[in-house]
């Protein structure tokens, strides 16, 4: 963790269980503050402006395993671990 990084506050959910005893649930996931970085957002706006009159759609943060598949049995687990767990920032798709 970087020195200037702020710690996010975790919102606890309070519930009442058996015998009306209150307990707290701490969620495993916390919502990200920013979906894009500043540069990714600028690029997204530029791409949207360039392709607004065409039939090209822009998808962002696409998992690589949604676009390509591994077509070999040799070393497939290692390839999957190295490549398919990654994501691509922007994908341009021509809608016909």
Short mmCIF file of C-alpha atoms in Angstrom, two decimals:
data_model
loop_
_atom_site.label_atom_id
_atom_site.label_comp_id
_atom_site.label_asym_id
_atom_site.label_seq_id
_atom_site.Cartn_x
_atom_site.Cartn_y
_atom_site.Cartn_z
CA UNK A 1 0.00 0.00 0.00
CA UNK A 2 1.32 3.40 -0.97
CA UNK A 3 1.78 6.11 1.64
CA UNK A 4 -0.62 8.52 -0.06
CA UNK A 5 -3.27 5.88 -0.71
CA UNK A 6 -6.42 6.42 1.32
CA UNK A 7 -8.06 3.55 3.11
CA UNK A 8 -11.61 3.03 2.01
CA UNK A 9 -14.25 2.87 4.66
CA UNK A 10 -16.04 -0.46 4.75
CA UNK A 11 -19.75 -0.19 5.28
CA UNK A 12 -20.93 -2.79 7.76
CA UNK A 13 -24.39 -4.26 7.44
CA UNK A 14 -26.20 -4.81 10.71
CA UNK A 15 -28.78 -7.58 11.04
CA UNK A 16 -30.74 -9.12 13.85
CA UNK A 17 -30.52 -12.86 14.13
CA UNK A 18 -31.94 -15.51 16.37
CA UNK A 19 -33.15 -14.22 19.73
CA UNK A 20 -33.01 -10.67 18.37
CA UNK A 21 -29.20 -10.45 18.74
CA UNK A 22 -27.64 -7.81 16.48
CA UNK A 23 -24.54 -8.75 14.50
CA UNK A 24 -22.44 -7.08 11.77
CA UNK A 25 -21.59 -8.38 8.32
CA UNK A 26 -18.47 -6.98 6.68
CA UNK A 27 -18.77 -7.30 2.88
CA UNK A 28 -15.95 -9.01 0.98
CA UNK A 29 -16.07 -6.50 -1.86
CA UNK A 30 -15.89 -2.72 -1.80
CA UNK A 31 -17.04 -0.52 -4.67
CA UNK A 32 -14.23 1.16 -6.58
CA UNK A 33 -14.15 4.92 -6.42
CA UNK A 34 -13.21 5.39 -10.10
CA UNK A 35 -14.05 2.95 -12.86
CA UNK A 36 -11.59 4.54 -15.32
CA UNK A 37 -8.27 6.20 -14.80
CA UNK A 38 -8.17 9.81 -16.03
CA UNK A 39 -6.30 8.83 -19.21
CA UNK A 40 -8.64 5.92 -19.94
CA UNK A 41 -11.63 8.22 -19.55
CA UNK A 42 -10.11 10.79 -21.95
CA UNK A 43 -9.45 8.06 -24.50
CA UNK A 44 -12.99 6.71 -24.09
CA UNK A 45 -14.49 10.17 -24.75
CA UNK A 46 -12.26 10.61 -27.83
CA UNK A 47 -13.21 7.18 -29.20
CA UNK A 48 -16.88 7.86 -28.58
CA UNK A 49 -16.63 11.15 -30.46
CA UNK A 50 -14.72 9.61 -33.40
CA UNK A 51 -17.10 6.66 -33.87
CA UNK A 52 -20.43 8.27 -32.94
CA UNK A 53 -21.74 8.32 -36.55
CA UNK A 54 -20.47 4.86 -37.48
CA UNK A 55 -21.70 1.41 -36.56
CA UNK A 56 -18.71 0.74 -34.35
CA UNK A 57 -19.45 0.05 -30.72
CA UNK A 58 -16.96 0.55 -27.87
CA UNK A 59 -16.67 -1.97 -25.06
CA UNK A 60 -14.41 -1.31 -22.11
CA UNK A 61 -12.67 -3.53 -19.54
CA UNK A 62 -13.32 -6.73 -21.51
CA UNK A 63 -11.90 -9.99 -20.18
CA UNK A 64 -9.45 -11.52 -22.65
CA UNK A 65 -11.07 -14.94 -22.32
CA UNK A 66 -14.27 -13.42 -23.75
CA UNK A 67 -12.43 -12.61 -27.00
CA UNK A 68 -9.96 -15.45 -27.54
CA UNK A 69 -9.87 -19.14 -26.63
CA UNK A 70 -6.94 -21.46 -26.15
CA UNK A 71 -6.84 -23.98 -29.01
CA UNK A 72 -4.10 -26.26 -27.72
CA UNK A 73 -4.09 -28.90 -25.02
CA UNK A 74 -0.35 -28.57 -24.53
CA UNK A 75 0.35 -26.12 -21.70
CA UNK A 76 -3.29 -24.90 -21.67
CA UNK A 77 -3.44 -24.29 -17.90
CA UNK A 78 -0.31 -22.16 -17.95
CA UNK A 79 -1.55 -20.18 -20.96
CA UNK A 80 -4.91 -19.62 -19.31
CA UNK A 81 -3.26 -18.43 -16.12
CA UNK A 82 -0.97 -16.00 -17.98
CA UNK A 83 -3.36 -14.55 -20.56
CA UNK A 84 -7.03 -15.23 -19.95
CA UNK A 85 -7.22 -13.66 -16.50
CA UNK A 86 -6.30 -10.30 -18.00
CA UNK A 87 -8.55 -7.62 -19.44
CA UNK A 88 -8.39 -5.29 -22.40
CA UNK A 89 -9.12 -1.62 -21.78
CA UNK A 90 -11.08 -0.96 -24.98
CA UNK A 91 -12.49 -3.16 -27.73
CA UNK A 92 -13.90 -1.67 -30.93
CA UNK A 93 -16.61 -3.84 -32.48
CA UNK A 94 -18.25 -3.33 -35.88
CA UNK A 95 -21.99 -3.95 -35.65
CA UNK A 96 -23.45 -5.11 -38.98
#
